[in-house]
Short mmCIF file of C-alpha atoms and ligand atoms in Angstrom, two decimals:
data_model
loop_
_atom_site.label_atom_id
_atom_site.label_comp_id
_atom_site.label_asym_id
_atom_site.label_seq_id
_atom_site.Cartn_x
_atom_site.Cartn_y
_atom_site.Cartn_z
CA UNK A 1 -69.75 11.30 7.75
CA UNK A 2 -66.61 12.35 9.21
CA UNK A 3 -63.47 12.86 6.53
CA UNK A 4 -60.50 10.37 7.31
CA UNK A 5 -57.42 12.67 7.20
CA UNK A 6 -54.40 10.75 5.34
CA UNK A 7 -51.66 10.16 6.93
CA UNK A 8 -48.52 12.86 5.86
CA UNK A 9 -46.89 9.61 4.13
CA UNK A 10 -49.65 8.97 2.07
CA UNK A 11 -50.93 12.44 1.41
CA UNK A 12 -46.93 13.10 0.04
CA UNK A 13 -46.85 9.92 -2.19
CA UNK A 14 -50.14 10.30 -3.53
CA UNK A 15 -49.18 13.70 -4.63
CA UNK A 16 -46.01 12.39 -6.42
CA UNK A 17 -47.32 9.64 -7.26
CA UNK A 18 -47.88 10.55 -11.12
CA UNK A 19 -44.81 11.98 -11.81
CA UNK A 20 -42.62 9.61 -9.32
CA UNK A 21 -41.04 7.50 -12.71
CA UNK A 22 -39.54 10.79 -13.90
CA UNK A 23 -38.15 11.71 -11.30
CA UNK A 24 -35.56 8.87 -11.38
CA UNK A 25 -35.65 8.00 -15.22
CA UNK A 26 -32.90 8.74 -17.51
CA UNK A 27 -31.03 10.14 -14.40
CA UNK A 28 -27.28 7.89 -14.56
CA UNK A 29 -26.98 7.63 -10.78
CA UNK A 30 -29.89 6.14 -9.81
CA UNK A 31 -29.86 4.00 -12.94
CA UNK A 32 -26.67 2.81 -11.25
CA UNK A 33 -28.11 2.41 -8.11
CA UNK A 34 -31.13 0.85 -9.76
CA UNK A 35 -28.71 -1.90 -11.24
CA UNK A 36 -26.95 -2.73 -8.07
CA UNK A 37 -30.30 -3.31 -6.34
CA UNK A 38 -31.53 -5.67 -8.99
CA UNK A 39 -28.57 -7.78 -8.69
CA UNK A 40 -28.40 -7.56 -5.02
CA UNK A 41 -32.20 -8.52 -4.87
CA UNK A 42 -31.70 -11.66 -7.76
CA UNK A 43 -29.24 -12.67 -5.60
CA UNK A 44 -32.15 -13.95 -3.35
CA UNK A 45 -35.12 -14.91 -5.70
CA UNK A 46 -36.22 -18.26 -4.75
CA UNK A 47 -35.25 -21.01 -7.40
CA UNK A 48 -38.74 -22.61 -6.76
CA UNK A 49 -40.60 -20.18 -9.97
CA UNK A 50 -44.23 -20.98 -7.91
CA UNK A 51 -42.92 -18.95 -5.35
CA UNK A 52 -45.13 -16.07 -3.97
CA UNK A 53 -43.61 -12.51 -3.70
CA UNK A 54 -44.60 -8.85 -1.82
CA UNK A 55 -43.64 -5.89 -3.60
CA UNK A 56 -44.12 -3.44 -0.20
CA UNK A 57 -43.91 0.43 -0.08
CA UNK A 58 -44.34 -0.90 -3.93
CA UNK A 59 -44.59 3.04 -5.02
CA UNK A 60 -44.54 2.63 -9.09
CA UNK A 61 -43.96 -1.38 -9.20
CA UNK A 62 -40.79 -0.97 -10.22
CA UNK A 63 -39.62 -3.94 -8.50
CA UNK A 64 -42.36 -6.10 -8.20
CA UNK A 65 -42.79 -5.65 -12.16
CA UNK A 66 -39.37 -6.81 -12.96
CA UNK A 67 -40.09 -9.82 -10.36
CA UNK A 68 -43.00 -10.78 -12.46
CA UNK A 69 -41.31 -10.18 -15.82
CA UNK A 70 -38.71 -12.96 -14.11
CA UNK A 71 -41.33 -15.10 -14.20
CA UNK A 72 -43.00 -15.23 -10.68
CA UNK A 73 -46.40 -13.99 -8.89
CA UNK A 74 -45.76 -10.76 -7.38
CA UNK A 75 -48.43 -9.01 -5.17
CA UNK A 76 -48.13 -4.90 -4.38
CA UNK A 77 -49.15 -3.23 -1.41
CA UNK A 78 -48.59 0.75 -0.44
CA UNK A 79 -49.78 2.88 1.53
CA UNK A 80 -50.92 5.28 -1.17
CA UNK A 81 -53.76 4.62 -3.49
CA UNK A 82 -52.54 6.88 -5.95
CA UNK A 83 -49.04 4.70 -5.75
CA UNK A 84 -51.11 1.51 -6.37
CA UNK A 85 -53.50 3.27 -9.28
CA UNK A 86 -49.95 3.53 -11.01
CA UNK A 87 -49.17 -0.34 -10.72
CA UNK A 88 -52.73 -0.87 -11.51
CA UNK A 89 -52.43 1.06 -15.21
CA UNK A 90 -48.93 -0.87 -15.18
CA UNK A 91 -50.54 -4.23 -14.93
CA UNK A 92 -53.12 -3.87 -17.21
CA UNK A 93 -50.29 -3.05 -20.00
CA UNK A 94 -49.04 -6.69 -19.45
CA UNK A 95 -50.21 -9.31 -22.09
CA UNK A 96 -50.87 -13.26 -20.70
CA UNK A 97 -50.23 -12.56 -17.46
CA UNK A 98 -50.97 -16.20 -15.93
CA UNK A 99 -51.84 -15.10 -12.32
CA UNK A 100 -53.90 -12.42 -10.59
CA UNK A 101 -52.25 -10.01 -8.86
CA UNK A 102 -53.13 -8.48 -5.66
CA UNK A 103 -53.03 -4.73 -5.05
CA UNK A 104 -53.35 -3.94 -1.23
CA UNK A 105 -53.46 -0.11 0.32
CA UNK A 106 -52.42 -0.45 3.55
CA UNK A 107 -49.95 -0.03 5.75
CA UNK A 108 -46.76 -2.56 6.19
CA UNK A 109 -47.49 -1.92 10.05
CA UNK A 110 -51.00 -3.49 9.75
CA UNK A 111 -51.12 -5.75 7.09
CA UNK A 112 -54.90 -7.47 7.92
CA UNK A 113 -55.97 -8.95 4.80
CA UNK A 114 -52.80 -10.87 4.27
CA UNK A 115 -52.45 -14.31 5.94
CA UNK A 116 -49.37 -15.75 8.32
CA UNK A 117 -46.96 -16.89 6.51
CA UNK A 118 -48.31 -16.35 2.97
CA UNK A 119 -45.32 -15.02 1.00
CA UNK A 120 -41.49 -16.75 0.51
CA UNK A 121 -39.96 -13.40 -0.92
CA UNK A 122 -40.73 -9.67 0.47
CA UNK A 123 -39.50 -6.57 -1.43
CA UNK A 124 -39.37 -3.30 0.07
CA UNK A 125 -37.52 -0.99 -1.69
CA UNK A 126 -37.27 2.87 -0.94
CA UNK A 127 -37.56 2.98 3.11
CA UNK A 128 -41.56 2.03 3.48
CA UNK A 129 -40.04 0.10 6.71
CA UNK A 130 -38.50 3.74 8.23
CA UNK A 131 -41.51 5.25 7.29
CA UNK A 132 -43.84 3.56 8.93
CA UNK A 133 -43.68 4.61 12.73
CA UNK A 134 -42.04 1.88 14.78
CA UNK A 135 -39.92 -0.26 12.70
CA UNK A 136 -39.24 -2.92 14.75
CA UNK A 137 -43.23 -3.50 15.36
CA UNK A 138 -43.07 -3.33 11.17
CA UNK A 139 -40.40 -6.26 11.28
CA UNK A 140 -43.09 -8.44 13.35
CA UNK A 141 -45.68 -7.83 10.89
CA UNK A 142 -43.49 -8.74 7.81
CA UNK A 143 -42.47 -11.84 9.90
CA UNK A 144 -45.78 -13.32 10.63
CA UNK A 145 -46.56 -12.91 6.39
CA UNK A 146 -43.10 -14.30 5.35
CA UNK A 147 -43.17 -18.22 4.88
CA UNK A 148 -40.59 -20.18 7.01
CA UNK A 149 -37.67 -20.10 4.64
CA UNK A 150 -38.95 -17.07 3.20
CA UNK A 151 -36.54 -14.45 2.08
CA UNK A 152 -37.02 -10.88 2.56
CA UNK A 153 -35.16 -7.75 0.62
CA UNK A 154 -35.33 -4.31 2.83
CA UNK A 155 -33.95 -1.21 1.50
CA UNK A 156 -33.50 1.75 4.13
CA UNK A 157 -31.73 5.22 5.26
CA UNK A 158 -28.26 4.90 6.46
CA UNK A 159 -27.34 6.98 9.90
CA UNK A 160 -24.37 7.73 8.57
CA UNK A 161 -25.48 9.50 5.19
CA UNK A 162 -28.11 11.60 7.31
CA UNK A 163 -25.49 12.99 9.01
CA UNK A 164 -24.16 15.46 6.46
CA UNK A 165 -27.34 17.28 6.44
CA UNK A 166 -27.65 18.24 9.88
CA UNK A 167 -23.65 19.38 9.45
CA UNK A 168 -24.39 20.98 6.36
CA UNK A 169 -27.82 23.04 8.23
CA UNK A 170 -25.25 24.05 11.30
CA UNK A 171 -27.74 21.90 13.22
CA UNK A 172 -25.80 20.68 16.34
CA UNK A 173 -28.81 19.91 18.40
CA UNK A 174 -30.04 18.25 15.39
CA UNK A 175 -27.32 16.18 14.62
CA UNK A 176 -27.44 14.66 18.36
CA UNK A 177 -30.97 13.72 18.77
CA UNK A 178 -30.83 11.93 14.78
CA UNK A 179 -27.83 10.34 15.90
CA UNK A 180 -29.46 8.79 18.94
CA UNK A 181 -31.94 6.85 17.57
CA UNK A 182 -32.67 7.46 13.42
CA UNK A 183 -35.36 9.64 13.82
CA UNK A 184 -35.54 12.71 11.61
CA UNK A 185 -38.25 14.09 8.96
CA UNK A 186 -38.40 14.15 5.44
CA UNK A 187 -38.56 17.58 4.57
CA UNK A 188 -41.52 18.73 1.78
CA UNK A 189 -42.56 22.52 1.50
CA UNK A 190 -45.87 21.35 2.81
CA UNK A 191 -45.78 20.67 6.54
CA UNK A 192 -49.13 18.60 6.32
CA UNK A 193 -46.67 15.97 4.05
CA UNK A 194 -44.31 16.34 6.25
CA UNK A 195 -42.94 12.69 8.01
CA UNK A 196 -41.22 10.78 10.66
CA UNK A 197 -38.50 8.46 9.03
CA UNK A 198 -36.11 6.27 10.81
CA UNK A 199 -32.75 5.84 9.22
CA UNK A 200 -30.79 2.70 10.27
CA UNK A 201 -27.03 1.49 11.03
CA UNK A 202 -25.71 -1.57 10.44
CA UNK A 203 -26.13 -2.70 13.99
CA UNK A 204 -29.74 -1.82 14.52
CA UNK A 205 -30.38 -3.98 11.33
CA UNK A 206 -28.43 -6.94 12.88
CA UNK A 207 -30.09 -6.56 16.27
CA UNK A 208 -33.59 -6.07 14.78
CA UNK A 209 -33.13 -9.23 12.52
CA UNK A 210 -31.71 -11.28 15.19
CA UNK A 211 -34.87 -10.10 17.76
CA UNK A 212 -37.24 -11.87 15.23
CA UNK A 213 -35.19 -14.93 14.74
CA UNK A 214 -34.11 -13.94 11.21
CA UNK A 215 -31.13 -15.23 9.82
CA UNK A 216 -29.03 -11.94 8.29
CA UNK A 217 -27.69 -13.43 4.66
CA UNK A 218 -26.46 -9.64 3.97
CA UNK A 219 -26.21 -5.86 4.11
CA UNK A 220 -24.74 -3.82 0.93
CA UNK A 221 -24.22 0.03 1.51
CA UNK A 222 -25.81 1.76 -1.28
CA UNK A 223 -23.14 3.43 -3.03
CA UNK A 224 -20.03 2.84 -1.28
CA UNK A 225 -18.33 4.70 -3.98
CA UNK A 226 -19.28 8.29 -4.21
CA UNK A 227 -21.29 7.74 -7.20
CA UNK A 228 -23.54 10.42 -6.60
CA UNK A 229 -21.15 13.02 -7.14
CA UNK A 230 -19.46 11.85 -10.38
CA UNK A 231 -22.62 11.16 -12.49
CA UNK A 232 -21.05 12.26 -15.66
CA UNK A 233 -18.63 9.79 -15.08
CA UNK A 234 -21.54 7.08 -15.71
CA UNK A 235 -22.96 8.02 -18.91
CA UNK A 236 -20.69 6.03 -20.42
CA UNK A 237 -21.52 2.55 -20.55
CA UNK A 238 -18.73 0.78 -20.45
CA UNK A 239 -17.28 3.25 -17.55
CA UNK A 240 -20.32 2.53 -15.60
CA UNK A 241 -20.21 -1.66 -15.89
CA UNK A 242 -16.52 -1.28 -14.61
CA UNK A 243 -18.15 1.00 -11.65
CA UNK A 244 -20.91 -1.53 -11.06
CA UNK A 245 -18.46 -4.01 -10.86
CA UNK A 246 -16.06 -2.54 -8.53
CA UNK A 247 -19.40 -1.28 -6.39
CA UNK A 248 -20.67 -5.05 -6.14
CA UNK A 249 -17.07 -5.75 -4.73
CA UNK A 250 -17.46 -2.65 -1.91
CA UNK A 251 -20.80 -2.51 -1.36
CA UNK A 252 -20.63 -5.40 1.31
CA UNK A 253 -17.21 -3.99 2.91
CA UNK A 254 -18.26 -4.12 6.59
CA UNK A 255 -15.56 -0.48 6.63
CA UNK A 256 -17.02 1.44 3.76
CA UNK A 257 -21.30 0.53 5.17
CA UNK A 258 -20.66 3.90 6.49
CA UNK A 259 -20.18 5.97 3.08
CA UNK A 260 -23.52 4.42 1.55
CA UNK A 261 -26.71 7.05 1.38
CA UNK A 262 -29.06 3.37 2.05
CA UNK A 263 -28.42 -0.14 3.37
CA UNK A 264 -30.21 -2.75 2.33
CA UNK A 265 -30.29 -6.11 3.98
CA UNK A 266 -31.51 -9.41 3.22
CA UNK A 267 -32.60 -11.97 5.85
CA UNK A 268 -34.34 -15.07 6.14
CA UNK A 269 -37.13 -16.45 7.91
CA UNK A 270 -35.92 -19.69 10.34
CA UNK A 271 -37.97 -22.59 9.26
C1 SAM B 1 -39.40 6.12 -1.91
S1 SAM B 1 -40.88 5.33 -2.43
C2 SAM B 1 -40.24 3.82 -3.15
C3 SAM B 1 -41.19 3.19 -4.12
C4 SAM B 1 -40.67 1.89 -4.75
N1 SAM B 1 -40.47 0.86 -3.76
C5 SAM B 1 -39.40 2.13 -5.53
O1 SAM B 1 -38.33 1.72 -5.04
O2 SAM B 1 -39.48 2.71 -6.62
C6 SAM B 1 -41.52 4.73 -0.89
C7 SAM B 1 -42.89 4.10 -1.03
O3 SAM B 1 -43.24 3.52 0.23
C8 SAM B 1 -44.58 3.83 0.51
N2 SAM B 1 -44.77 3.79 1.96
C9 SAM B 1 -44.26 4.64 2.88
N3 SAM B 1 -44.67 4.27 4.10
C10 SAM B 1 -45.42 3.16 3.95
C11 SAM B 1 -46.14 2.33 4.85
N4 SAM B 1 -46.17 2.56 6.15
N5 SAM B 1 -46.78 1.25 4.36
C12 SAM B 1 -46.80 1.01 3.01
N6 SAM B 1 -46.17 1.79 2.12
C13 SAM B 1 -45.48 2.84 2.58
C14 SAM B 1 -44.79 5.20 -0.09
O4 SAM B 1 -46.16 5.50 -0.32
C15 SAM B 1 -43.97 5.09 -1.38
O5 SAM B 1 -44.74 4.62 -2.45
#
């Protein structure tokens, strides 16, 4: 029988998968950045606690566990195995859970075992929808799951922060064809896990929304501030609140979407 070759994505992820918690943990910036997404993604929950939710491109669980530690369903789908063998041991660590979770391995491009309109809140965190070939065919897909009313949370690469690595390679050509349209590749030592990602602006998002008859209820830059380069400045916890703070007052600036390394938008299915 003929071997199915994985996909770079998935081949890369299911590599990392094991060690893809310590990569972030204990590390003040993204603990920061960690923060600001929960409260950005709260923001949207749905007050009904029946609600269904999507953890997509769900990696670890990290966000689809702290949905269901908030008290609602949450079902996890990526397109690594060994990403969803991680939520799997992560599950099973959870007393009385009152619901069964599902664990799909797919990818958010084809999404076949999930039924129209089956979920009121989608969270993809981490750029699964730049990573997986044509994102506006990927917005279709998450459409026809998401419930009328439905909220969805999308995390993804910002144009703008992509551009100080083609600057900082000397890359001219580079920097012109990224700038066109998003595309670029996210760079491992291996080429076979090497993979097309599309990073975003704010306009793309807008149009893209707006093509599938989604209502846009917001786009945060993540960081505005330059967080990133002043981590010692966060280990102190009462410095970083004040940061958080002033962050949740930039991070929707129309002016400073530019600074941010990821956007992340929120939008709402039309009933
Ligand atoms: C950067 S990780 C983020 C993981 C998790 N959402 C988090 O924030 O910790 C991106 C995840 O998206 C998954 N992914 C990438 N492309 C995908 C696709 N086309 N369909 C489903 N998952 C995908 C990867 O396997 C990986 O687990």
């Amino acid at each position: 029988m003929a071997k199915i070759e994985r996909p770079p994505v998935e081949l890369y992820h299911d590599r990392v998968a094991g060690i893809y918690d310590t990569i972030y943990d204990g590390n003040p910036y993204w603990e920061v950045v960690f923060e600001i997404t929960w409260r950005h993604m709260v923001r949207f929950l749905p007050r009904d606690m029946s609600a269904r939710c999507l953890d997509v491109g769900c990696g670890t669980g990290r966000w689809g566990m702290k949905i269901i530690k908030s008290g609602y369903a949450c079902d996890f789908l990526d397109i690594s195995q060994k990403m969803v063998d991680q939520v799997a041991k992560k599950l099973e660590r959870i007393d009385n859970l009152n619901f069964e979770p599902r664990l799909y391995h797919t990818s958010i491009s084809e999404m076949p075992d999930i039924d129209n309109e089956t979920y009121d809140y989608i969270v993809g965190q981490g750029d699964p929808l730049g990573s997986a070939g044509k994102p506006e065919r990927v917005m279709k897909e998450l459409c026809r799951v998401l419930k009328p009313g439905g909220v969805m949370v999308m995390s993804v690469d910002n144009v703008y922060g992509g551009m100080f690595h083609y600057l900082k390679e000397n890359d001219l050509l580079g920097l012109e064809r990224f700038l066109k349209d998003g595309r670029t590749n996210w760079v491992t030592d291996d080429e076979r896990e090497q993979y097309e990602v599309t990073a975003f602006t704010p306009e793309r998002i807008r149009k893209m929304c707006e093509a599938r008859g989604l209502e846009l209820l917001s786009i945060i830059g993540k960081t505005a501030l330059p967080l990133r380069r002043f981590q010692d400045q966060l280990k102190d916890k009462k410095d970083r609140e004040r940061l958080i703070k002033l962050e949740e007052k930039l991070n929707s600036k129309p002016e400073l979407l530019g600074c941010a390394a990821h956007l992340e938008f929120a939008a709402k299915k039309i009933s």
